[in-house]
Amino acid sequence: SQQGEEDPQALSIQEGENATMNCSYKTSINNLQWYRQNSGRGLVHLILIRSNEREKHSGRLRVTLDTSKKSSSLLITASRAADTASYFCATDAGAGKSTFGDGTTLTVKP
Amino acid sequence: DTGVSQDPRHKITKRGQNVTFRCDPISEHNRLYWYRQTLGQGPEFLTYFQNEAQLEKSRLLSDRFSAERPKGSFSTLEIQRTEQGDSAMYLCASSLRGAGAGETQYFGPGTRLLVL
């Protein structure tokens, strides 16, 4: 079974709105990463947050991490149609490999 | 382009045939990973290398699967006697293992395998 679980499984919003995706995981981690995947393509790294960090920003992206609740959230502000993709969280427990959830499929309607 | 490259991008084969995929990582990266992804799911870890040493293999990697990274640069993933259940996207990623925690994995475009 996967370490991380994203919620919701699917999200549909209008362009300009904010999109929030959540990730929960089961074991202690060194870091958590968010990736984007356009249909049929490889994964694009978005942001990495370490276990001793609580929040990080990158452009329109904001990631939070709550290690006490074993959860993370990804906020995309002012969404665009080009943000339509699947978003995955991946946890690194220290062995280097990443364990992925099954993703949130985001649809941004123009 | 200095990103991770994979070849071929698509492969259609008949059940029982052998297939081999190649991954070229980012040149200075010492770690290389293989993942498998089926439709609607996230990538599942298969195996990874640090330089030429294969450090971990998932139980998903049956004895029909073998991976190599002979010179610590490119890697190959071979599937022998393919089965329809092997149909998936095979993703390669590379990273630079440093002293601190938190290494970003950079993914290639994937090889999509269809076993008929």
JSON list of C-alpha atoms in Angstrom, two decimals:
[
{"chain": "A", "resi": 1, "resn": "SER", "atom": "CA", "xyz": [0.00, 0.00, 0.00]},
{"chain": "A", "resi": 2, "resn": "GLN", "atom": "CA", "xyz": [1.11, 3.57, -0.60]},
{"chain": "A", "resi": 3, "resn": "GLN", "atom": "CA", "xyz": [2.53, 5.71, 2.19]},
{"chain": "A", "resi": 4, "resn": "GLY", "atom": "CA", "xyz": [0.76, 8.89, 1.18]},
{"chain": "A", "resi": 5, "resn": "GLU", "atom": "CA", "xyz": [-2.86, 9.51, 0.42]},
{"chain": "A", "resi": 6, "resn": "GLU", "atom": "CA", "xyz": [-4.05, 12.62, -1.34]},
{"chain": "A", "resi": 7, "resn": "ASP", "atom": "CA", "xyz": [-7.40, 14.19, -0.78]},
{"chain": "A", "resi": 8, "resn": "PRO", "atom": "CA", "xyz": [-9.55, 14.90, -2.68]},
{"chain": "A", "resi": 9, "resn": "GLN", "atom": "CA", "xyz": [-9.08, 12.39, -5.48]},
{"chain": "A", "resi": 10, "resn": "ALA", "atom": "CA", "xyz": [-10.45, 14.92, -7.95]},
{"chain": "A", "resi": 11, "resn": "LEU", "atom": "CA", "xyz": [-10.96, 18.66, -7.83]},
{"chain": "A", "resi": 12, "resn": "SER", "atom": "CA", "xyz": [-12.62, 20.92, -10.40]},
{"chain": "A", "resi": 13, "resn": "ILE", "atom": "CA", "xyz": [-12.43, 24.72, -10.11]},
{"chain": "A", "resi": 14, "resn": "GLN", "atom": "CA", "xyz": [-12.75, 27.84, -12.21]},
{"chain": "A", "resi": 15, "resn": "GLU", "atom": "CA", "xyz": [-9.73, 29.75, -13.43]},
{"chain": "A", "resi": 16, "resn": "GLY", "atom": "CA", "xyz": [-8.66, 32.33, -10.86]},
{"chain": "A", "resi": 17, "resn": "GLU", "atom": "CA", "xyz": [-9.83, 30.31, -7.87]},
{"chain": "A", "resi": 18, "resn": "ASN", "atom": "CA", "xyz": [-7.50, 28.71, -5.35]},
{"chain": "A", "resi": 19, "resn": "ALA", "atom": "CA", "xyz": [-6.96, 24.95, -5.22]},
{"chain": "A", "resi": 20, "resn": "THR", "atom": "CA", "xyz": [-6.06, 23.09, -2.05]},
{"chain": "A", "resi": 21, "resn": "MET", "atom": "CA", "xyz": [-4.90, 19.48, -1.98]},
{"chain": "A", "resi": 22, "resn": "ASN", "atom": "CA", "xyz": [-4.06, 17.48, 1.10]},
{"chain": "A", "resi": 23, "resn": "CYS", "atom": "CA", "xyz": [-1.72, 14.61, 1.74]},
{"chain": "A", "resi": 24, "resn": "SER", "atom": "CA", "xyz": [-1.63, 12.28, 4.72]},
{"chain": "A", "resi": 25, "resn": "TYR", "atom": "CA", "xyz": [1.09, 9.77, 5.45]},
{"chain": "A", "resi": 26, "resn": "LYS", "atom": "CA", "xyz": [1.74, 7.04, 7.98]},
{"chain": "A", "resi": 27, "resn": "THR", "atom": "CA", "xyz": [5.34, 6.96, 9.16]},
{"chain": "A", "resi": 28, "resn": "SER", "atom": "CA", "xyz": [7.99, 9.48, 10.17]},
{"chain": "A", "resi": 29, "resn": "ILE", "atom": "CA", "xyz": [9.64, 11.25, 7.27]},
{"chain": "A", "resi": 30, "resn": "ASN", "atom": "CA", "xyz": [12.75, 13.24, 6.43]},
{"chain": "A", "resi": 31, "resn": "ASN", "atom": "CA", "xyz": [11.01, 15.32, 3.81]},
{"chain": "A", "resi": 32, "resn": "LEU", "atom": "CA", "xyz": [7.92, 15.53, 1.68]},
{"chain": "A", "resi": 33, "resn": "GLN", "atom": "CA", "xyz": [7.77, 16.56, -1.94]},
{"chain": "A", "resi": 34, "resn": "TRP", "atom": "CA", "xyz": [4.99, 17.58, -4.29]},
{"chain": "A", "resi": 35, "resn": "TYR", "atom": "CA", "xyz": [5.02, 16.72, -7.99]},
{"chain": "A", "resi": 36, "resn": "ARG", "atom": "CA", "xyz": [2.82, 17.56, -10.94]},
{"chain": "A", "resi": 37, "resn": "GLN", "atom": "CA", "xyz": [2.10, 15.20, -13.80]},
{"chain": "A", "resi": 38, "resn": "ASN", "atom": "CA", "xyz": [0.38, 16.15, -17.00]},
{"chain": "A", "resi": 39, "resn": "SER", "atom": "CA", "xyz": [-1.53, 13.36, -18.68]},
{"chain": "A", "resi": 40, "resn": "GLY", "atom": "CA", "xyz": [0.78, 10.68, -20.05]},
{"chain": "A", "resi": 41, "resn": "ARG", "atom": "CA", "xyz": [3.92, 12.59, -19.14]},
{"chain": "A", "resi": 42, "resn": "GLY", "atom": "CA", "xyz": [6.67, 12.35, -16.54]},
{"chain": "A", "resi": 43, "resn": "LEU", "atom": "CA", "xyz": [6.57, 14.00, -13.13]},
{"chain": "A", "resi": 44, "resn": "VAL", "atom": "CA", "xyz": [7.71, 17.56, -12.57]},
{"chain": "A", "resi": 45, "resn": "HIS", "atom": "CA", "xyz": [9.09, 18.44, -9.16]},
{"chain": "A", "resi": 46, "resn": "LEU", "atom": "CA", "xyz": [7.29, 21.38, -7.55]},
{"chain": "A", "resi": 47, "resn": "ILE", "atom": "CA", "xyz": [8.55, 21.82, -4.03]},
{"chain": "A", "resi": 48, "resn": "LEU", "atom": "CA", "xyz": [10.35, 19.99, -1.22]},
{"chain": "A", "resi": 49, "resn": "ILE", "atom": "CA", "xyz": [9.64, 20.63, 2.45]},
{"chain": "A", "resi": 50, "resn": "ARG", "atom": "CA", "xyz": [11.85, 19.17, 5.16]},
{"chain": "A", "resi": 51, "resn": "SER", "atom": "CA", "xyz": [10.51, 17.63, 8.35]},
{"chain": "A", "resi": 52, "resn": "ASN", "atom": "CA", "xyz": [11.74, 20.60, 10.42]},
{"chain": "A", "resi": 53, "resn": "GLU", "atom": "CA", "xyz": [9.95, 23.11, 8.20]},
{"chain": "A", "resi": 54, "resn": "ARG", "atom": "CA", "xyz": [6.32, 24.11, 8.53]},
{"chain": "A", "resi": 55, "resn": "GLU", "atom": "CA", "xyz": [5.66, 26.16, 5.42]},
{"chain": "A", "resi": 56, "resn": "LYS", "atom": "CA", "xyz": [7.30, 26.92, 2.08]},
{"chain": "A", "resi": 57, "resn": "HIS", "atom": "CA", "xyz": [6.38, 29.13, -0.82]},
{"chain": "A", "resi": 58, "resn": "SER", "atom": "CA", "xyz": [7.31, 28.99, -4.48]},
{"chain": "A", "resi": 59, "resn": "GLY", "atom": "CA", "xyz": [5.56, 31.42, -6.79]},
{"chain": "A", "resi": 60, "resn": "ARG", "atom": "CA", "xyz": [1.83, 30.63, -6.63]},
{"chain": "A", "resi": 61, "resn": "LEU", "atom": "CA", "xyz": [2.47, 27.50, -4.57]},
{"chain": "A", "resi": 62, "resn": "ARG", "atom": "CA", "xyz": [2.27, 27.27, -0.80]},
{"chain": "A", "resi": 63, "resn": "VAL", "atom": "CA", "xyz": [3.03, 24.02, 1.02]},
{"chain": "A", "resi": 64, "resn": "THR", "atom": "CA", "xyz": [2.49, 23.33, 4.68]},
{"chain": "A", "resi": 65, "resn": "LEU", "atom": "CA", "xyz": [3.65, 20.39, 6.73]},
{"chain": "A", "resi": 66, "resn": "ASP", "atom": "CA", "xyz": [2.28, 19.24, 10.07]},
{"chain": "A", "resi": 67, "resn": "THR", "atom": "CA", "xyz": [4.39, 16.35, 11.31]},
{"chain": "A", "resi": 68, "resn": "SER", "atom": "CA", "xyz": [2.25, 15.89, 14.42]},
{"chain": "A", "resi": 69, "resn": "LYS", "atom": "CA", "xyz": [-0.74, 15.15, 12.21]},
{"chain": "A", "resi": 70, "resn": "LYS", "atom": "CA", "xyz": [1.37, 13.50, 9.50]},
{"chain": "A", "resi": 71, "resn": "SER", "atom": "CA", "xyz": [-0.19, 15.70, 6.86]},
{"chain": "A", "resi": 72, "resn": "SER", "atom": "CA", "xyz": [0.71, 18.26, 4.24]},
{"chain": "A", "resi": 73, "resn": "SER", "atom": "CA", "xyz": [-1.24, 20.60, 2.03]},
{"chain": "A", "resi": 74, "resn": "LEU", "atom": "CA", "xyz": [-0.53, 22.18, -1.34]},
{"chain": "A", "resi": 75, "resn": "LEU", "atom": "CA", "xyz": [-2.26, 25.45, -2.16]},
{"chain": "A", "resi": 76, "resn": "ILE", "atom": "CA", "xyz": [-2.22, 26.81, -5.70]},
{"chain": "A", "resi": 77, "resn": "THR", "atom": "CA", "xyz": [-3.39, 30.39, -5.79]},
{"chain": "A", "resi": 78, "resn": "ALA", "atom": "CA", "xyz": [-4.99, 32.16, -8.75]},
{"chain": "A", "resi": 79, "resn": "SER", "atom": "CA", "xyz": [-5.21, 28.92, -10.72]},
{"chain": "A", "resi": 80, "resn": "ARG", "atom": "CA", "xyz": [-4.82, 28.82, -14.47]},
{"chain": "A", "resi": 81, "resn": "ALA", "atom": "CA", "xyz": [-6.04, 26.36, -17.08]},
{"chain": "A", "resi": 82, "resn": "ALA", "atom": "CA", "xyz": [-2.40, 25.27, -17.47]},
{"chain": "A", "resi": 83, "resn": "ASP", "atom": "CA", "xyz": [-2.44, 24.03, -13.86]},
{"chain": "A", "resi": 84, "resn": "THR", "atom": "CA", "xyz": [-4.74, 21.20, -14.96]},
{"chain": "A", "resi": 85, "resn": "ALA", "atom": "CA", "xyz": [-2.80, 18.06, -14.04]},
{"chain": "A", "resi": 86, "resn": "SER", "atom": "CA", "xyz": [-2.45, 15.35, -11.41]},
{"chain": "A", "resi": 87, "resn": "TYR", "atom": "CA", "xyz": [-0.63, 16.31, -8.24]},
{"chain": "A", "resi": 88, "resn": "PHE", "atom": "CA", "xyz": [1.24, 13.79, -6.10]},
{"chain": "A", "resi": 89, "resn": "CYS", "atom": "CA", "xyz": [2.85, 13.97, -2.71]},
{"chain": "A", "resi": 90, "resn": "ALA", "atom": "CA", "xyz": [5.89, 11.80, -2.08]},
{"chain": "A", "resi": 91, "resn": "THR", "atom": "CA", "xyz": [7.52, 11.04, 1.24]},
{"chain": "A", "resi": 92, "resn": "ASP", "atom": "CA", "xyz": [11.15, 10.21, 1.94]},
{"chain": "A", "resi": 93, "resn": "ALA", "atom": "CA", "xyz": [11.69, 8.26, 5.14]},
{"chain": "A", "resi": 94, "resn": "GLY", "atom": "CA", "xyz": [15.46, 8.45, 4.86]},
{"chain": "A", "resi": 95, "resn": "ALA", "atom": "CA", "xyz": [16.33, 5.65, 2.47]},
{"chain": "A", "resi": 96, "resn": "GLY", "atom": "CA", "xyz": [16.29, 8.02, -0.48]},
{"chain": "A", "resi": 97, "resn": "LYS", "atom": "CA", "xyz": [13.44, 6.39, -2.34]},
{"chain": "A", "resi": 98, "resn": "SER", "atom": "CA", "xyz": [10.14, 8.22, -2.49]},
{"chain": "A", "resi": 99, "resn": "THR", "atom": "CA", "xyz": [6.77, 6.73, -1.66]},
{"chain": "A", "resi": 100, "resn": "PHE", "atom": "CA", "xyz": [3.92, 8.28, -3.61]},
{"chain": "A", "resi": 101, "resn": "GLY", "atom": "CA", "xyz": [0.21, 8.60, -3.04]},
{"chain": "A", "resi": 102, "resn": "ASP", "atom": "CA", "xyz": [-2.34, 8.10, -5.79]},
{"chain": "A", "resi": 103, "resn": "GLY", "atom": "CA", "xyz": [-2.69, 11.77, -6.53]},
{"chain": "A", "resi": 104, "resn": "THR", "atom": "CA", "xyz": [-5.29, 14.49, -6.86]},
{"chain": "A", "resi": 105, "resn": "THR", "atom": "CA", "xyz": [-6.56, 15.21, -10.36]},
{"chain": "A", "resi": 106, "resn": "LEU", "atom": "CA", "xyz": [-7.07, 18.95, -10.72]},
{"chain": "A", "resi": 107, "resn": "THR", "atom": "CA", "xyz": [-9.16, 20.42, -13.51]},
{"chain": "A", "resi": 108, "resn": "VAL", "atom": "CA", "xyz": [-9.12, 24.18, -13.96]},
{"chain": "A", "resi": 109, "resn": "LYS", "atom": "CA", "xyz": [-11.88, 25.41, -16.22]},
{"chain": "A", "resi": 110, "resn": "PRO", "atom": "CA", "xyz": [-11.21, 28.53, -18.29]},
{"chain": "B", "resi": 1, "resn": "ASP", "atom": "CA", "xyz": [18.57, 19.25, -22.81]},
{"chain": "B", "resi": 2, "resn": "THR", "atom": "CA", "xyz": [20.34, 18.05, -19.67]},
{"chain": "B", "resi": 3, "resn": "GLY", "atom": "CA", "xyz": [17.37, 16.38, -18.02]},
{"chain": "B", "resi": 4, "resn": "VAL", "atom": "CA", "xyz": [16.68, 12.69, -17.52]},
{"chain": "B", "resi": 5, "resn": "SER", "atom": "CA", "xyz": [16.02, 10.87, -20.77]},
{"chain": "B", "resi": 6, "resn": "GLN", "atom": "CA", "xyz": [14.39, 7.51, -21.38]},
{"chain": "B", "resi": 7, "resn": "ASP", "atom": "CA", "xyz": [14.29, 5.32, -24.42]},
{"chain": "B", "resi": 8, "resn": "PRO", "atom": "CA", "xyz": [12.07, 4.17, -25.98]},
{"chain": "B", "resi": 9, "resn": "ARG", "atom": "CA", "xyz": [9.12, 6.38, -25.11]},
{"chain": "B", "resi": 10, "resn": "HIS", "atom": "CA", "xyz": [6.63, 3.72, -26.17]},
{"chain": "B", "resi": 11, "resn": "LYS", "atom": "CA", "xyz": [6.91, -0.03, -26.52]},
{"chain": "B", "resi": 12, "resn": "ILE", "atom": "CA", "xyz": [4.31, -2.51, -27.71]},
{"chain": "B", "resi": 13, "resn": "THR", "atom": "CA", "xyz": [5.21, -6.16, -27.34]},
{"chain": "B", "resi": 14, "resn": "LYS", "atom": "CA", "xyz": [3.59, -9.55, -27.35]},
{"chain": "B", "resi": 15, "resn": "ARG", "atom": "CA", "xyz": [3.21, -11.57, -24.19]},
{"chain": "B", "resi": 16, "resn": "GLY", "atom": "CA", "xyz": [6.26, -13.70, -23.57]},
{"chain": "B", "resi": 17, "resn": "GLN", "atom": "CA", "xyz": [8.73, -11.39, -25.28]},
{"chain": "B", "resi": 18, "resn": "ASN", "atom": "CA", "xyz": [11.62, -9.67, -23.51]},
{"chain": "B", "resi": 19, "resn": "VAL", "atom": "CA", "xyz": [11.92, -5.90, -23.43]},
{"chain": "B", "resi": 20, "resn": "THR", "atom": "CA", "xyz": [14.70, -3.56, -22.30]},
{"chain": "B", "resi": 21, "resn": "PHE", "atom": "CA", "xyz": [14.40, 0.09, -21.38]},
{"chain": "B", "resi": 22, "resn": "ARG", "atom": "CA", "xyz": [17.20, 2.60, -21.02]},
{"chain": "B", "resi": 23, "resn": "CYS", "atom": "CA", "xyz": [17.53, 5.60, -18.72]},
{"chain": "B", "resi": 24, "resn": "ASP", "atom": "CA", "xyz": [20.15, 8.32, -18.94]},
{"chain": "B", "resi": 25, "resn": "PRO", "atom": "CA", "xyz": [20.23, 10.37, -15.72]},
{"chain": "B", "resi": 26, "resn": "ILE", "atom": "CA", "xyz": [21.40, 13.92, -15.22]},
{"chain": "B", "resi": 27, "resn": "SER", "atom": "CA", "xyz": [25.15, 13.62, -15.63]},
{"chain": "B", "resi": 28, "resn": "GLU", "atom": "CA", "xyz": [26.38, 14.51, -12.15]},
{"chain": "B", "resi": 29, "resn": "HIS", "atom": "CA", "xyz": [23.65, 12.57, -10.32]},
{"chain": "B", "resi": 30, "resn": "ASN", "atom": "CA", "xyz": [24.85, 9.53, -8.41]},
{"chain": "B", "resi": 31, "resn": "ARG", "atom": "CA", "xyz": [21.44, 8.05, -7.60]},
{"chain": "B", "resi": 32, "resn": "LEU", "atom": "CA", "xyz": [19.10, 6.50, -10.12]},
{"chain": "B", "resi": 33, "resn": "TYR", "atom": "CA", "xyz": [15.61, 5.16, -9.45]},
{"chain": "B", "resi": 34, "resn": "TRP", "atom": "CA", "xyz": [13.08, 3.07, -11.34]},
{"chain": "B", "resi": 35, "resn": "TYR", "atom": "CA", "xyz": [9.35, 3.36, -10.68]},
{"chain": "B", "resi": 36, "resn": "ARG", "atom": "CA", "xyz": [6.29, 1.81, -12.28]},
{"chain": "B", "resi": 37, "resn": "GLN", "atom": "CA", "xyz": [3.01, 3.65, -12.68]},
{"chain": "B", "resi": 38, "resn": "THR", "atom": "CA", "xyz": [-0.34, 2.24, -13.73]},
{"chain": "B", "resi": 39, "resn": "LEU", "atom": "CA", "xyz": [-3.32, 4.29, -14.80]},
{"chain": "B", "resi": 40, "resn": "GLY", "atom": "CA", "xyz": [-4.91, 6.29, -12.01]},
{"chain": "B", "resi": 41, "resn": "GLN", "atom": "CA", "xyz": [-2.22, 5.47, -9.48]},
{"chain": "B", "resi": 42, "resn": "GLY", "atom": "CA", "xyz": [0.95, 7.03, -8.22]},
{"chain": "B", "resi": 43, "resn": "PRO", "atom": "CA", "xyz": [4.40, 5.74, -9.08]},
{"chain": "B", "resi": 44, "resn": "GLU", "atom": "CA", "xyz": [5.51, 2.62, -7.23]},
{"chain": "B", "resi": 45, "resn": "PHE", "atom": "CA", "xyz": [9.15, 2.18, -6.32]},
{"chain": "B", "resi": 46, "resn": "LEU", "atom": "CA", "xyz": [10.96, -0.69, -8.05]},
{"chain": "B", "resi": 47, "resn": "THR", "atom": "CA", "xyz": [14.67, -0.27, -7.37]},
{"chain": "B", "resi": 48, "resn": "TYR", "atom": "CA", "xyz": [17.46, 2.24, -7.01]},
{"chain": "B", "resi": 49, "resn": "PHE", "atom": "CA", "xyz": [21.19, 2.56, -7.54]},
{"chain": "B", "resi": 50, "resn": "GLN", "atom": "CA", "xyz": [23.86, 4.63, -5.91]},
{"chain": "B", "resi": 51, "resn": "ASN", "atom": "CA", "xyz": [26.56, 4.82, -8.53]},
{"chain": "B", "resi": 52, "resn": "GLU", "atom": "CA", "xyz": [26.76, 1.26, -9.89]},
{"chain": "B", "resi": 53, "resn": "ALA", "atom": "CA", "xyz": [25.51, -0.46, -6.74]},
{"chain": "B", "resi": 54, "resn": "GLN", "atom": "CA", "xyz": [21.91, -1.59, -6.60]},
{"chain": "B", "resi": 55, "resn": "LEU", "atom": "CA", "xyz": [20.95, -0.73, -3.03]},
{"chain": "B", "resi": 56, "resn": "GLU", "atom": "CA", "xyz": [17.32, -1.73, -2.79]},
{"chain": "B", "resi": 57, "resn": "LYS", "atom": "CA", "xyz": [14.77, -3.75, -4.71]},
{"chain": "B", "resi": 58, "resn": "SER", "atom": "CA", "xyz": [11.04, -3.73, -4.11]},
{"chain": "B", "resi": 59, "resn": "ARG", "atom": "CA", "xyz": [9.17, -6.98, -3.70]},
{"chain": "B", "resi": 60, "resn": "LEU", "atom": "CA", "xyz": [7.26, -5.80, -6.77]},
{"chain": "B", "resi": 61, "resn": "LEU", "atom": "CA", "xyz": [10.40, -6.59, -8.75]},
{"chain": "B", "resi": 62, "resn": "SER", "atom": "CA", "xyz": [9.88, -10.25, -9.58]},
{"chain": "B", "resi": 63, "resn": "ASP", "atom": "CA", "xyz": [12.68, -12.45, -10.87]},
{"chain": "B", "resi": 64, "resn": "ARG", "atom": "CA", "xyz": [11.57, -11.57, -14.41]},
{"chain": "B", "resi": 65, "resn": "PHE", "atom": "CA", "xyz": [12.81, -8.03, -13.84]},
{"chain": "B", "resi": 66, "resn": "SER", "atom": "CA", "xyz": [16.47, -7.06, -13.76]},
{"chain": "B", "resi": 67, "resn": "ALA", "atom": "CA", "xyz": [18.11, -3.67, -13.62]},
{"chain": "B", "resi": 68, "resn": "GLU", "atom": "CA", "xyz": [21.71, -2.68, -14.15]},
{"chain": "B", "resi": 69, "resn": "ARG", "atom": "CA", "xyz": [23.83, 0.42, -13.98]},
{"chain": "B", "resi": 70, "resn": "PRO", "atom": "CA", "xyz": [27.18, -0.97, -15.03]},
{"chain": "B", "resi": 71, "resn": "LYS", "atom": "CA", "xyz": [29.30, 2.17, -15.06]},
{"chain": "B", "resi": 72, "resn": "GLY", "atom": "CA", "xyz": [27.32, 4.28, -12.68]},
{"chain": "B", "resi": 73, "resn": "SER", "atom": "CA", "xyz": [25.88, 6.34, -15.51]},
{"chain": "B", "resi": 74, "resn": "PHE", "atom": "CA", "xyz": [22.98, 5.05, -17.63]},
{"chain": "B", "resi": 75, "resn": "SER", "atom": "CA", "xyz": [20.76, 2.22, -16.45]},
{"chain": "B", "resi": 76, "resn": "THR", "atom": "CA", "xyz": [18.76, -0.50, -18.15]},
{"chain": "B", "resi": 77, "resn": "LEU", "atom": "CA", "xyz": [15.62, -2.25, -16.95]},
{"chain": "B", "resi": 78, "resn": "GLU", "atom": "CA", "xyz": [14.86, -5.59, -18.57]},
{"chain": "B", "resi": 79, "resn": "ILE", "atom": "CA", "xyz": [11.61, -7.50, -18.30]},
{"chain": "B", "resi": 80, "resn": "GLN", "atom": "CA", "xyz": [11.76, -11.12, -19.39]},
{"chain": "B", "resi": 81, "resn": "ARG", "atom": "CA", "xyz": [8.76, -13.16, -20.51]},
{"chain": "B", "resi": 82, "resn": "THR", "atom": "CA", "xyz": [6.45, -10.16, -20.37]},
{"chain": "B", "resi": 83, "resn": "GLU", "atom": "CA", "xyz": [2.91, -10.55, -19.07]},
{"chain": "B", "resi": 84, "resn": "GLN", "atom": "CA", "xyz": [-0.13, -8.38, -19.69]},
{"chain": "B", "resi": 85, "resn": "GLY", "atom": "CA", "xyz": [0.09, -7.20, -16.10]},
{"chain": "B", "resi": 86, "resn": "ASP", "atom": "CA", "xyz": [3.44, -5.60, -16.89]},
{"chain": "B", "resi": 87, "resn": "SER", "atom": "CA", "xyz": [1.67, -2.98, -19.00]},
{"chain": "B", "resi": 88, "resn": "ALA", "atom": "CA", "xyz": [2.44, 0.32, -17.32]},
{"chain": "B", "resi": 89, "resn": "MET", "atom": "CA", "xyz": [4.51, 3.48, -17.51]},
{"chain": "B", "resi": 90, "resn": "TYR", "atom": "CA", "xyz": [8.09, 2.87, -16.36]},
{"chain": "B", "resi": 91, "resn": "LEU", "atom": "CA", "xyz": [9.63, 5.99, -14.90]},
{"chain": "B", "resi": 92, "resn": "CYS", "atom": "CA", "xyz": [13.26, 6.72, -14.21]},
{"chain": "B", "resi": 93, "resn": "ALA", "atom": "CA", "xyz": [14.48, 9.42, -11.85]},
{"chain": "B", "resi": 94, "resn": "SER", "atom": "CA", "xyz": [17.87, 10.63, -10.72]},
{"chain": "B", "resi": 95, "resn": "SER", "atom": "CA", "xyz": [19.14, 12.66, -7.79]},
{"chain": "B", "resi": 96, "resn": "LEU", "atom": "CA", "xyz": [22.33, 13.88, -6.21]},
{"chain": "B", "resi": 97, "resn": "ARG", "atom": "CA", "xyz": [22.88, 12.27, -2.87]},
{"chain": "B", "resi": 98, "resn": "GLY", "atom": "CA", "xyz": [24.34, 14.84, -0.52]},
{"chain": "B", "resi": 99, "resn": "ALA", "atom": "CA", "xyz": [25.14, 15.06, 3.14]},
{"chain": "B", "resi": 100, "resn": "GLY", "atom": "CA", "xyz": [21.92, 16.71, 4.18]},
{"chain": "B", "resi": 101, "resn": "ALA", "atom": "CA", "xyz": [18.38, 15.45, 4.13]},
{"chain": "B", "resi": 102, "resn": "GLY", "atom": "CA", "xyz": [16.19, 16.24, 1.19]},
{"chain": "B", "resi": 103, "resn": "GLU", "atom": "CA", "xyz": [17.24, 15.30, -2.28]},
{"chain": "B", "resi": 104, "resn": "THR", "atom": "CA", "xyz": [15.05, 16.21, -5.21]},
{"chain": "B", "resi": 105, "resn": "GLN", "atom": "CA", "xyz": [14.38, 13.44, -7.69]},
{"chain": "B", "resi": 106, "resn": "TYR", "atom": "CA", "xyz": [14.18, 14.53, -11.31]},
{"chain": "B", "resi": 107, "resn": "PHE", "atom": "CA", "xyz": [12.03, 12.33, -13.48]},
{"chain": "B", "resi": 108, "resn": "GLY", "atom": "CA", "xyz": [12.31, 11.36, -17.10]},
{"chain": "B", "resi": 109, "resn": "PRO", "atom": "CA", "xyz": [9.34, 11.30, -19.49]},
{"chain": "B", "resi": 110, "resn": "GLY", "atom": "CA", "xyz": [8.77, 7.59, -18.95]},
{"chain": "B", "resi": 111, "resn": "THR", "atom": "CA", "xyz": [8.49, 4.54, -21.18]},
{"chain": "B", "resi": 112, "resn": "ARG", "atom": "CA", "xyz": [4.95, 3.36, -21.77]},
{"chain": "B", "resi": 113, "resn": "LEU", "atom": "CA", "xyz": [4.79, -0.41, -22.17]},
{"chain": "B", "resi": 114, "resn": "LEU", "atom": "CA", "xyz": [1.82, -2.25, -23.64]},
{"chain": "B", "resi": 115, "resn": "VAL", "atom": "CA", "xyz": [1.88, -6.03, -23.55]},
{"chain": "B", "resi": 116, "resn": "LEU", "atom": "CA", "xyz": [-0.62, -7.63, -25.92]}
]
